Amino acid sequence: MEAIIQASPAAIMLLDPDGTVRLWNPAAERMLGWTAEEVTGKVLPAVPPEHWDAFRHSLERATRGTVLDGAHLAGRRRDGSAVQLAVWTGRVHPANGPPQCLSMMVDITERQRGEAAQRFLAEAGGVLAGSLEEEETLERVAHLAVPAYAETCGVFLEDESGGVRCVATAGGGEPGEVPPPGLAVVMRVIQSGRPETRSGLSDGDPTSARAGGTFAYLCVPLQVRGHTLGALTFVTSKRAYDAQDLALAQELARRAALALDNASLYRDARQAIRLREEFLSIASHELKTPISALVLQVQSLMAGLARSGAQFDPERLRRGLERVDRQVKRQTLLVNDLLDVSRLSAGKLELVLVPLELGALVREVAERFEPEFARSGTPLELSLAPEVRGQWDRLRLDQVLTNLMSNALKYGRGNPVRVELDVVEGRARLRVKDGGIGIAREHLPRLFHRFERAVSERNYGGFGLGLWIARQIVEAMGGYIEVDSVLGEGSTFRVELPHG
Ligand code: ADP
């Protein structure tokens, strides 16, 4: 029998009821690391002290005749690493001695880890799918891996300016504190799109927030649709990380990135719907106001004519028709803006480039605005360099100027508006400055987007389209448009166009 045991590919040992090893085959040596010489005659070293009582108890049961069928045992190998064993134990009676226990062991560590990983990922999938709110998703991601796979987990995201922020952590650390392994590692991973790991616990990282401690870490990129959103970090001081842990972390990161992407697409879609709804309510209001004024005006003129016939005061008729004309023009502008939205959104902006002297165009638009500026008591100053020439689309530039000047008038609170034109580094530069309500810093980046507004519709009418249209036109001509503004002090819109 001993020869069969020695030749068996399965790990087999023979123990006394007190756990002393009597036989230890080469397969057991390969599985657990101790040689037969090292363990024979000694108490089985593969059972850690905390499991000894349970192990001895099972040996006693086996000695009494119970066959232990694939019992699980959390053991350790000679190198100290953890091992999960399934153990079959039965009693044997040597001819000349007390009963002994014959055990066959199977290493189920990998199988158990694989099963645990599958369970973990299945659970993670459910947790991640449970919310479409970005912040909640981030928190959930951070908490998923703690404590099963890490003591601390951090979620890092890249912001618009290319900086990296820690947006969620789990498993300790002060709020706002960057968990180990620190920002430098995270930035490298985000830039390269490749994971970084320190598998062992041996060396402390002096640059980390836990300076002096020893820990293993995994840092994996959060990637979706070929783009790196950020990174996840997993840190533990309890064990080493291996290739399987890395694969699991990468799979978790892939699912988390997908969930984050869904959350942000959902947020964008909701924002777009909100803007459209707001726009529809503003648009109907805006279109109705001039029509109501128009109807009143026409009715009053018709009533006057009916009363007085040929005696109707021509001056009154002229003033009335002027007002009608103004309302019709306003209505036309609004409708044109609406037409532009569909045209520009479909990418169908066709430019008609002609040689143009920009100063002349500015003067022309300013003249058109004169009566409106005069009516609201807003002074208008022009400072125009001569001979600023280029190949531009005349009607479209007129539209840009009209938008900027009507905004300066609308939001200018009656303070002087100044239009400046000069040439800077070969580019035509046009500035429209007002001393009006200004724009809060946080609104600046989105004003040139469609339907975006920084004022309430109750105080100021408008579609939130003028600046978006202006940007489309200016960019189509190879230029750009920007704004500088201080809330409460005024705004300067600047357009630069390739000159000559
Ligand atoms: P609208 O004026 O129709 O709302 P615009 O696209 O022309 O749309 O402008 C977008 C937003 O930018 C406005 O709603 C307003 O909040 C802000 N804005 C534009 N011009 C000025 C300005 N000169 N001063 C202050 N705010 C401005």
Coordinates of C-alpha atoms and ligand atoms in Angstrom, one line a residue:
M1 CA 0.0 0.0 0.0
E2 CA 2.8 2.3 0.8
A3 CA 4.2 2.0 -2.7
I4 CA 0.8 3.1 -4.2
I5 CA 0.6 6.0 -1.8
Q6 CA 4.1 7.2 -2.8
A7 CA 3.4 6.9 -6.5
S8 CA -0.1 8.5 -6.3
P9 CA -0.5 11.8 -8.2
A10 CA -2.9 12.8 -5.4
A11 CA -1.5 14.3 -2.2
I12 CA -1.8 11.7 0.5
M13 CA -0.7 11.7 4.2
L14 CA -1.1 9.3 7.0
L15 CA -1.6 10.8 10.5
D16 CA -1.8 9.6 14.0
P17 CA -5.0 10.7 15.8
D18 CA -3.1 13.6 17.5
G19 CA -2.0 15.0 14.0
T20 CA 1.5 13.6 13.9
V21 CA 2.6 12.9 10.4
R22 CA 3.6 9.3 9.6
L23 CA 3.6 9.2 5.8
W24 CA 3.9 12.1 3.4
N25 CA 3.9 11.4 -0.3
P26 CA 5.8 13.4 -3.1
A27 CA 2.4 14.9 -4.3
A28 CA 1.8 16.3 -0.8
E29 CA 5.3 17.7 -0.9
R30 CA 4.6 19.4 -4.3
M31 CA 1.3 20.8 -3.1
L32 CA 2.4 22.2 0.3
G33 CA 6.2 22.5 0.1
W34 CA 7.4 20.4 3.1
T35 CA 9.5 17.4 2.3
A36 CA 8.7 14.0 3.9
E37 CA 11.8 14.4 6.1
E38 CA 10.7 17.8 7.3
V39 CA 7.3 16.6 8.5
T40 CA 7.5 13.0 9.3
G41 CA 7.2 12.4 13.1
K42 CA 6.1 16.0 13.6
V43 CA 2.6 17.6 14.1
L44 CA 1.1 18.6 10.7
P45 CA 2.5 22.1 10.1
A46 CA -0.1 23.0 7.4
V47 CA -2.8 23.7 9.9
P48 CA -2.6 27.2 11.4
P49 CA -3.1 27.4 15.2
E50 CA -6.5 28.9 15.0
H51 CA -7.8 25.8 13.1
W52 CA -6.1 23.2 15.3
D53 CA -9.0 22.4 17.6
A54 CA -11.4 21.8 14.6
F55 CA -8.8 19.7 12.8
R56 CA -8.1 17.5 15.8
H57 CA -11.8 17.1 16.4
S58 CA -12.2 15.8 12.8
L59 CA -9.3 13.4 13.2
E60 CA -11.0 12.0 16.3
R61 CA -14.2 11.5 14.4
A62 CA -12.2 9.7 11.6
T63 CA -10.5 7.5 14.2
R64 CA -13.9 6.5 15.5
G65 CA -14.9 5.4 12.0
T66 CA -16.6 8.3 10.3
V67 CA -15.4 9.0 6.8
L68 CA -14.8 12.7 6.2
D69 CA -15.8 13.4 2.7
G70 CA -14.1 16.4 1.1
A71 CA -14.1 18.6 4.3
H72 CA -12.7 22.1 3.7
L73 CA -9.6 23.2 5.5
A74 CA -8.0 26.6 5.4
G75 CA -4.3 25.7 5.6
R76 CA -1.0 27.3 4.8
R77 CA 2.0 26.2 2.7
R78 CA 5.6 26.0 3.7
D79 CA 6.2 29.5 2.3
G80 CA 3.4 30.9 4.5
S81 CA 0.9 31.4 1.7
A82 CA -2.7 30.5 2.3
V83 CA -4.2 27.4 0.7
Q84 CA -7.7 26.0 0.6
L85 CA -7.9 22.2 0.8
A86 CA -10.6 19.7 0.3
V87 CA -9.7 16.7 2.5
W88 CA -11.0 13.1 2.4
T89 CA -10.1 11.2 5.6
G90 CA -10.7 7.6 6.6
R91 CA -9.5 5.3 9.3
V92 CA -6.8 2.6 8.7
H93 CA -5.7 -0.2 11.0
P94 CA -2.1 -1.1 10.8
A95 CA -1.5 -4.7 11.8
N96 CA 0.6 -3.9 14.8
G97 CA -0.7 -0.6 16.2
P98 CA -3.5 1.8 17.0
P99 CA -5.7 3.2 14.2
Q100 CA -4.5 6.0 12.0
C101 CA -6.0 8.5 9.6
L102 CA -5.4 8.4 5.9
S103 CA -6.1 11.7 4.2
M104 CA -6.2 12.7 0.6
M105 CA -5.9 16.4 -0.1
V106 CA -7.0 18.5 -3.2
D107 CA -5.9 22.1 -3.5
I108 CA -9.1 24.0 -4.3
T109 CA -7.6 27.5 -3.7
E110 CA -7.8 28.5 -7.4
R111 CA -11.3 27.1 -7.8
Q112 CA -12.5 28.9 -4.7
R113 CA -10.9 32.2 -5.8
G114 CA -12.5 31.8 -9.2
E115 CA -15.9 31.2 -7.7
A116 CA -15.5 34.1 -5.3
A117 CA -14.4 36.3 -8.1
Q118 CA -17.5 35.4 -10.2
R119 CA -19.8 36.0 -7.2
F120 CA -18.1 39.3 -6.6
L121 CA -18.4 40.4 -10.2
A122 CA -22.0 39.3 -10.4
E123 CA -22.8 41.3 -7.2
A124 CA -20.8 44.3 -8.6
G125 CA -22.8 44.2 -11.8
G126 CA -26.0 44.4 -9.8
V127 CA -24.8 47.2 -7.6
L128 CA -23.4 49.2 -10.5
A129 CA -26.6 48.8 -12.5
G130 CA -28.6 50.0 -9.5
S131 CA -28.1 53.7 -10.0
L132 CA -27.8 56.1 -12.9
E133 CA -26.7 59.0 -10.6
E134 CA -23.0 59.7 -11.1
E135 CA -22.1 60.4 -7.5
E136 CA -23.9 57.4 -6.1
T137 CA -22.3 55.2 -8.7
L138 CA -18.8 56.5 -7.7
E139 CA -19.5 55.7 -4.0
R140 CA -20.8 52.3 -4.9
V141 CA -17.7 51.5 -7.0
A142 CA -15.4 52.5 -4.1
H143 CA -17.3 50.3 -1.6
L144 CA -17.5 47.2 -3.7
A145 CA -14.0 45.9 -3.1
V146 CA -13.7 46.7 0.6
P147 CA -13.1 44.6 2.6
A148 CA -13.0 41.5 0.4
Y149 CA -10.2 42.6 -1.9
A150 CA -8.7 45.8 -0.4
E151 CA -8.5 47.7 2.8
T152 CA -8.8 51.0 1.0
C153 CA -10.2 51.7 -2.5
G154 CA -10.1 55.0 -4.2
V155 CA -11.9 56.3 -7.3
F156 CA -10.1 58.9 -9.3
L157 CA -11.4 60.9 -12.3
E158 CA -9.8 63.2 -14.8
D159 CA -11.5 66.6 -15.0
E160 CA -11.9 68.9 -18.0
S161 CA -8.7 70.7 -17.4
G162 CA -6.7 67.5 -17.4
G163 CA -6.3 67.4 -13.6
V164 CA -7.0 64.3 -11.5
R165 CA -9.3 64.3 -8.5
C166 CA -10.1 61.6 -5.9
V167 CA -13.9 61.5 -6.1
A168 CA -14.7 58.7 -3.8
T169 CA -12.9 56.5 -1.2
A170 CA -13.9 53.5 0.9
G171 CA -12.2 51.9 3.9
G172 CA -10.7 54.8 5.9
G173 CA -8.7 57.9 5.3
E174 CA -9.9 61.4 6.1
P175 CA -12.4 63.0 3.7
G176 CA -10.4 64.9 1.1
E177 CA -7.2 62.9 1.8
V178 CA -5.7 61.1 -1.2
P179 CA -5.4 57.4 -0.3
P180 CA -2.2 55.5 -1.2
P181 CA -0.5 54.8 -3.5
G182 CA -0.9 58.6 -4.2
L183 CA -1.6 60.9 -7.1
A184 CA 1.6 60.3 -8.9
V185 CA 0.9 56.6 -9.6
V186 CA -2.7 57.4 -10.5
M187 CA -1.7 60.1 -13.0
R188 CA 0.8 57.7 -14.7
V189 CA -1.9 55.1 -15.0
I190 CA -4.4 57.5 -16.5
Q191 CA -1.8 58.9 -18.9
S192 CA -0.5 55.5 -20.1
G193 CA -3.8 53.6 -19.9
R194 CA -1.9 50.7 -18.3
P195 CA -2.2 49.3 -14.8
E196 CA 0.5 49.6 -12.1
T197 CA 0.9 47.2 -9.2
R198 CA 3.1 46.6 -6.3
S199 CA 2.3 43.0 -5.4
G200 CA 4.4 42.6 -2.3
L201 CA 4.1 44.1 1.2
S202 CA 7.9 44.5 1.7
D203 CA 8.7 48.1 0.9
G204 CA 6.9 51.2 2.3
D205 CA 6.3 54.0 -0.1
P206 CA 7.6 57.2 1.3
T207 CA 5.6 59.4 -1.1
S208 CA 2.3 58.1 0.0
A209 CA -0.2 59.4 2.5
R210 CA 0.6 56.4 4.7
A211 CA 4.3 57.0 4.7
G212 CA 6.3 54.3 6.3
G213 CA 3.5 51.7 6.1
T214 CA 4.0 48.6 4.0
F215 CA 1.2 47.7 1.6
A216 CA 0.5 46.2 -1.7
Y217 CA -1.5 48.1 -4.3
L218 CA -3.2 47.8 -7.7
C219 CA -4.0 50.8 -9.8
V220 CA -6.1 50.2 -12.9
P221 CA -7.4 52.6 -15.5
L222 CA -11.1 53.2 -15.9
Q223 CA -11.6 52.9 -19.7
V224 CA -14.6 53.1 -21.9
R225 CA -15.1 53.6 -25.6
G226 CA -11.3 53.9 -26.0
H227 CA -11.1 56.7 -23.6
T228 CA -9.6 56.8 -20.1
L229 CA -11.9 58.4 -17.6
G230 CA -9.8 57.9 -14.5
A231 CA -8.4 55.1 -12.3
L232 CA -9.3 52.8 -9.4
T233 CA -6.8 52.0 -6.6
F234 CA -6.9 49.0 -4.3
V235 CA -4.6 48.9 -1.3
T236 CA -4.0 46.3 1.3
S237 CA -1.5 45.7 4.1
K238 CA -2.8 42.2 4.8
R239 CA -1.7 40.1 1.8
A240 CA 0.1 40.2 -1.5
Y241 CA -1.6 40.9 -4.8
D242 CA -1.1 38.5 -7.8
A243 CA -2.0 38.3 -11.5
Q244 CA -5.5 37.0 -10.6
D245 CA -6.2 40.0 -8.3
L246 CA -5.0 42.3 -11.1
A247 CA -7.4 40.6 -13.6
L248 CA -10.2 41.0 -11.2
A249 CA -9.5 44.6 -10.6
Q250 CA -9.4 45.3 -14.3
E251 CA -12.7 43.5 -14.9
L252 CA -14.2 45.6 -12.0
A253 CA -12.8 48.8 -13.5
R254 CA -14.2 47.9 -16.9
R255 CA -17.7 47.4 -15.5
A256 CA -17.3 50.5 -13.3
A257 CA -16.2 52.6 -16.3
L258 CA -19.2 51.5 -18.2
A259 CA -21.5 52.4 -15.3
L260 CA -19.9 55.8 -15.0
D261 CA -20.3 56.3 -18.7
N262 CA -23.9 55.4 -18.6
A263 CA -24.4 57.8 -15.7
S264 CA -22.8 60.7 -17.5
L265 CA -24.7 60.0 -20.8
Y266 CA -27.9 59.9 -18.7
R267 CA -27.0 63.2 -17.0
D268 CA -26.2 64.8 -20.4
A269 CA -29.4 63.5 -21.9
R270 CA -31.4 64.8 -19.0
Q271 CA -29.7 68.2 -19.2
A272 CA -30.4 68.4 -23.0
I273 CA -34.1 67.5 -22.4
R274 CA -34.3 70.2 -19.7
L275 CA -32.7 72.8 -21.9
R276 CA -35.1 71.9 -24.7
E277 CA -38.1 72.1 -22.5
E278 CA -37.0 75.5 -21.2
F279 CA -36.4 76.6 -24.7
L280 CA -39.8 75.6 -25.9
S281 CA -41.5 77.5 -23.1
I282 CA -39.3 80.6 -23.7
A283 CA -39.7 80.4 -27.4
S284 CA -43.5 80.3 -27.3
H285 CA -43.5 83.3 -24.9
E286 CA -40.9 85.2 -27.0
L287 CA -42.8 84.7 -30.3
K288 CA -46.1 85.7 -28.8
T289 CA -45.0 89.0 -27.3
P290 CA -44.3 90.8 -30.6
I291 CA -47.4 89.3 -32.1
S292 CA -49.6 90.7 -29.3
A293 CA -48.0 94.1 -29.7
L294 CA -48.4 93.9 -33.4
V295 CA -52.1 93.0 -33.2
L296 CA -52.8 95.9 -30.8
Q297 CA -51.0 98.3 -33.0
V298 CA -52.7 97.3 -36.2
Q299 CA -56.1 97.3 -34.4
S300 CA -55.6 100.8 -33.0
L301 CA -54.5 102.1 -36.5
M302 CA -57.5 100.5 -38.1
A303 CA -59.9 101.9 -35.5
G304 CA -58.3 105.4 -36.0
L305 CA -58.7 105.1 -39.8
A306 CA -62.4 104.0 -39.4
R307 CA -63.1 107.0 -37.2
S308 CA -61.3 109.7 -39.1
G309 CA -61.0 108.3 -42.7
A310 CA -59.1 110.7 -44.9
Q311 CA -58.6 113.1 -41.9
F312 CA -56.4 110.5 -40.1
D313 CA -53.3 112.2 -38.8
P314 CA -50.4 111.1 -41.2
E315 CA -47.9 111.6 -38.4
R316 CA -49.8 109.3 -36.1
L317 CA -50.1 106.8 -39.0
R318 CA -46.3 107.0 -39.6
R319 CA -45.4 106.5 -35.9
G320 CA -47.9 103.5 -35.7
L321 CA -46.4 101.9 -38.8
E322 CA -42.9 102.4 -37.5
R323 CA -43.9 100.4 -34.4
V324 CA -45.4 97.8 -36.5
D325 CA -42.2 97.6 -38.5
R326 CA -40.1 97.2 -35.4
Q327 CA -42.3 94.3 -34.1
V328 CA -42.2 92.6 -37.5
K329 CA -38.4 93.0 -37.6
R330 CA -38.1 91.5 -34.1
Q331 CA -40.3 88.7 -35.1
T332 CA -38.2 88.1 -38.2
L333 CA -35.0 88.0 -36.2
L334 CA -36.5 85.4 -33.8
V335 CA -37.8 83.2 -36.7
N336 CA -34.4 83.5 -38.4
D337 CA -32.6 82.3 -35.3
L338 CA -34.9 79.3 -35.1
L339 CA -34.3 78.5 -38.8
D340 CA -30.5 78.8 -38.1
V341 CA -30.7 76.3 -35.3
S342 CA -31.9 73.6 -37.6
R343 CA -29.6 74.7 -40.4
L344 CA -26.5 74.9 -38.2
S345 CA -27.3 71.7 -36.3
A346 CA -27.4 69.9 -39.6
G347 CA -24.0 71.4 -40.4
K348 CA -25.4 73.3 -43.4
L349 CA -23.8 76.7 -42.9
E350 CA -22.8 77.9 -46.3
L351 CA -20.6 81.0 -46.4
V352 CA -20.5 83.5 -49.1
L353 CA -17.1 85.1 -48.8
V354 CA -16.7 88.6 -50.3
P355 CA -14.0 91.3 -49.8
L356 CA -15.2 93.3 -46.9
E357 CA -14.1 96.4 -44.9
L358 CA -15.1 95.5 -41.3
G359 CA -15.2 99.0 -40.0
A360 CA -17.9 100.0 -42.6
L361 CA -20.0 97.0 -41.5
V362 CA -19.7 97.9 -37.8
R363 CA -20.8 101.4 -38.6
E364 CA -23.7 100.2 -40.6
V365 CA -24.9 97.9 -37.8
A366 CA -24.4 100.6 -35.2
E367 CA -26.5 103.0 -37.3
R368 CA -29.3 100.5 -37.4
F369 CA -29.1 100.2 -33.6
E370 CA -29.0 104.0 -33.0
P371 CA -32.7 104.5 -32.4
E372 CA -32.8 101.6 -29.9
F373 CA -29.8 102.8 -28.0
A374 CA -31.2 106.3 -28.0
R375 CA -34.6 105.1 -26.6
S376 CA -33.0 103.3 -23.7
G377 CA -30.5 106.2 -23.1
T378 CA -27.5 103.9 -23.7
P379 CA -24.5 105.8 -25.1
L380 CA -22.7 103.9 -27.9
E381 CA -19.0 104.6 -28.7
L382 CA -17.1 103.3 -31.7
S383 CA -13.3 103.1 -31.9
L384 CA -12.6 101.6 -35.3
A385 CA -9.2 101.1 -36.9
P386 CA -9.4 102.0 -40.7
E387 CA -9.0 99.5 -43.5
V388 CA -9.5 96.2 -41.6
R389 CA -10.1 94.1 -44.7
G390 CA -10.7 90.4 -45.3
Q391 CA -12.7 87.8 -47.1
W392 CA -15.8 87.3 -45.0
D393 CA -19.5 86.5 -45.2
R394 CA -21.2 89.9 -45.0
L395 CA -24.7 88.8 -43.9
R396 CA -23.3 86.3 -41.3
L397 CA -20.9 88.8 -39.8
D398 CA -23.8 91.3 -39.6
Q399 CA -25.7 88.7 -37.7
V400 CA -22.8 88.2 -35.2
L401 CA -22.5 92.0 -34.7
T402 CA -26.2 92.3 -34.3
N403 CA -26.3 89.6 -31.7
L404 CA -23.4 91.1 -29.7
M405 CA -24.8 94.6 -29.8
S406 CA -28.3 93.6 -28.9
N407 CA -27.0 91.6 -26.0
A408 CA -24.9 94.6 -24.9
L409 CA -28.0 96.8 -25.0
K410 CA -30.2 94.2 -23.4
Y411 CA -27.9 93.3 -20.5
G412 CA -26.0 96.7 -20.4
R413 CA -28.3 98.5 -17.8
G414 CA -28.0 101.7 -19.8
N415 CA -24.2 102.0 -19.2
P416 CA -22.1 103.0 -22.2
V417 CA -21.4 100.3 -24.8
R418 CA -18.1 100.5 -26.7
V419 CA -17.3 98.7 -29.9
E420 CA -13.6 98.5 -30.8
L421 CA -12.0 97.2 -34.0
D422 CA -8.2 96.7 -34.5
V423 CA -5.7 94.3 -36.0
V424 CA -3.7 92.1 -33.7
E425 CA -1.0 89.7 -35.0
G426 CA -2.6 89.6 -38.4
R427 CA -6.1 89.0 -37.1
A428 CA -9.0 91.3 -37.1
R429 CA -10.1 91.8 -33.5
L430 CA -13.5 93.1 -32.7
R431 CA -14.6 93.8 -29.1
V432 CA -18.0 94.7 -27.8
K433 CA -17.8 96.0 -24.2
D434 CA -20.6 96.8 -21.9
G435 CA -20.8 97.9 -18.2
G436 CA -23.9 95.8 -17.5
I437 CA -25.0 92.9 -15.3
G438 CA -21.9 90.8 -16.2
I439 CA -21.8 87.0 -16.0
A440 CA -20.9 84.8 -13.1
R441 CA -17.7 82.8 -13.6
E442 CA -19.3 79.4 -13.5
H443 CA -21.7 80.2 -16.4
L444 CA -19.0 81.4 -18.7
P445 CA -18.0 78.0 -20.3
R446 CA -21.5 77.1 -21.4
L447 CA -22.8 80.4 -22.8
F448 CA -21.7 79.6 -26.3
H449 CA -23.7 76.4 -26.2
R450 CA -27.2 75.9 -27.7
F451 CA -30.1 77.2 -25.5
E452 CA -27.8 78.1 -22.6
R453 CA -28.6 81.2 -20.6
A454 CA -27.2 82.7 -17.5
V455 CA -30.3 84.8 -16.7
S456 CA -33.8 83.9 -15.7
E457 CA -36.5 84.1 -18.3
R458 CA -38.6 86.2 -15.9
N459 CA -36.1 89.0 -16.1
Y460 CA -34.8 88.9 -19.6
G461 CA -36.3 87.4 -22.8
G462 CA -34.2 85.5 -25.3
F463 CA -33.8 82.1 -26.8
G464 CA -30.2 81.5 -25.6
L465 CA -29.3 81.0 -29.2
G466 CA -27.5 84.2 -30.2
L467 CA -24.1 83.4 -28.9
W468 CA -24.3 79.8 -30.1
I469 CA -25.1 81.0 -33.6
A470 CA -22.3 83.6 -33.4
R471 CA -19.8 81.0 -32.4
Q472 CA -20.8 78.7 -35.3
I473 CA -20.4 81.5 -37.8
V474 CA -17.1 82.8 -36.4
E475 CA -15.6 79.4 -36.2
A476 CA -16.8 78.6 -39.8
M477 CA -14.7 81.6 -40.9
G478 CA -11.7 80.3 -39.1
G479 CA -11.9 82.6 -36.1
Y480 CA -13.0 82.4 -32.5
I481 CA -15.2 84.2 -30.1
E482 CA -14.6 84.6 -26.3
V483 CA -15.9 86.5 -23.4
D484 CA -14.4 88.2 -20.4
S485 CA -16.8 89.2 -17.7
V486 CA -17.1 90.1 -14.0
L487 CA -20.5 89.7 -12.4
G488 CA -22.1 93.1 -11.8
E489 CA -19.4 95.0 -13.6
G490 CA -19.9 94.2 -17.3
S491 CA -18.8 91.9 -20.2
T492 CA -16.4 92.1 -23.1
F493 CA -17.1 89.8 -26.0
R494 CA -14.1 89.4 -28.4
V495 CA -14.2 88.1 -31.9
E496 CA -11.0 87.4 -33.8
L497 CA -11.0 86.6 -37.5
P498 CA -8.2 85.8 -39.9
H499 CA -7.4 89.0 -41.6
G500 CA -6.5 89.9 -45.2
Ligands
ADP1 P1 -30.2 85.2 -25.2 O1 -29.7 86.6 -24.9 O2 -31.2 85.1 -26.2 O3 -30.6 84.6 -23.9 P2 -27.5 84.5 -26.1 O4 -27.0 83.3 -26.7 O5 -27.4 85.8 -26.9 O6 -29.0 84.3 -25.8 O7 -26.8 84.7 -24.7 C1 -26.8 83.6 -23.9 C2 -26.7 84.1 -22.4 O8 -25.5 84.8 -22.2 C3 -27.8 85.1 -22.1 O9 -29.0 84.5 -21.7 C4 -27.1 85.9 -20.9 O10 -27.3 85.2 -19.7 C5 -25.7 85.9 -21.3 N1 -25.2 87.1 -21.9 C6 -25.0 87.3 -23.3 N2 -24.5 88.5 -23.5 C7 -24.4 89.1 -22.3 C8 -23.9 90.4 -21.8 N3 -23.5 91.3 -22.7 N4 -23.9 90.6 -20.5 C9 -24.3 89.7 -19.6 N5 -24.8 88.5 -20.0 C10 -24.8 88.2 -21.3

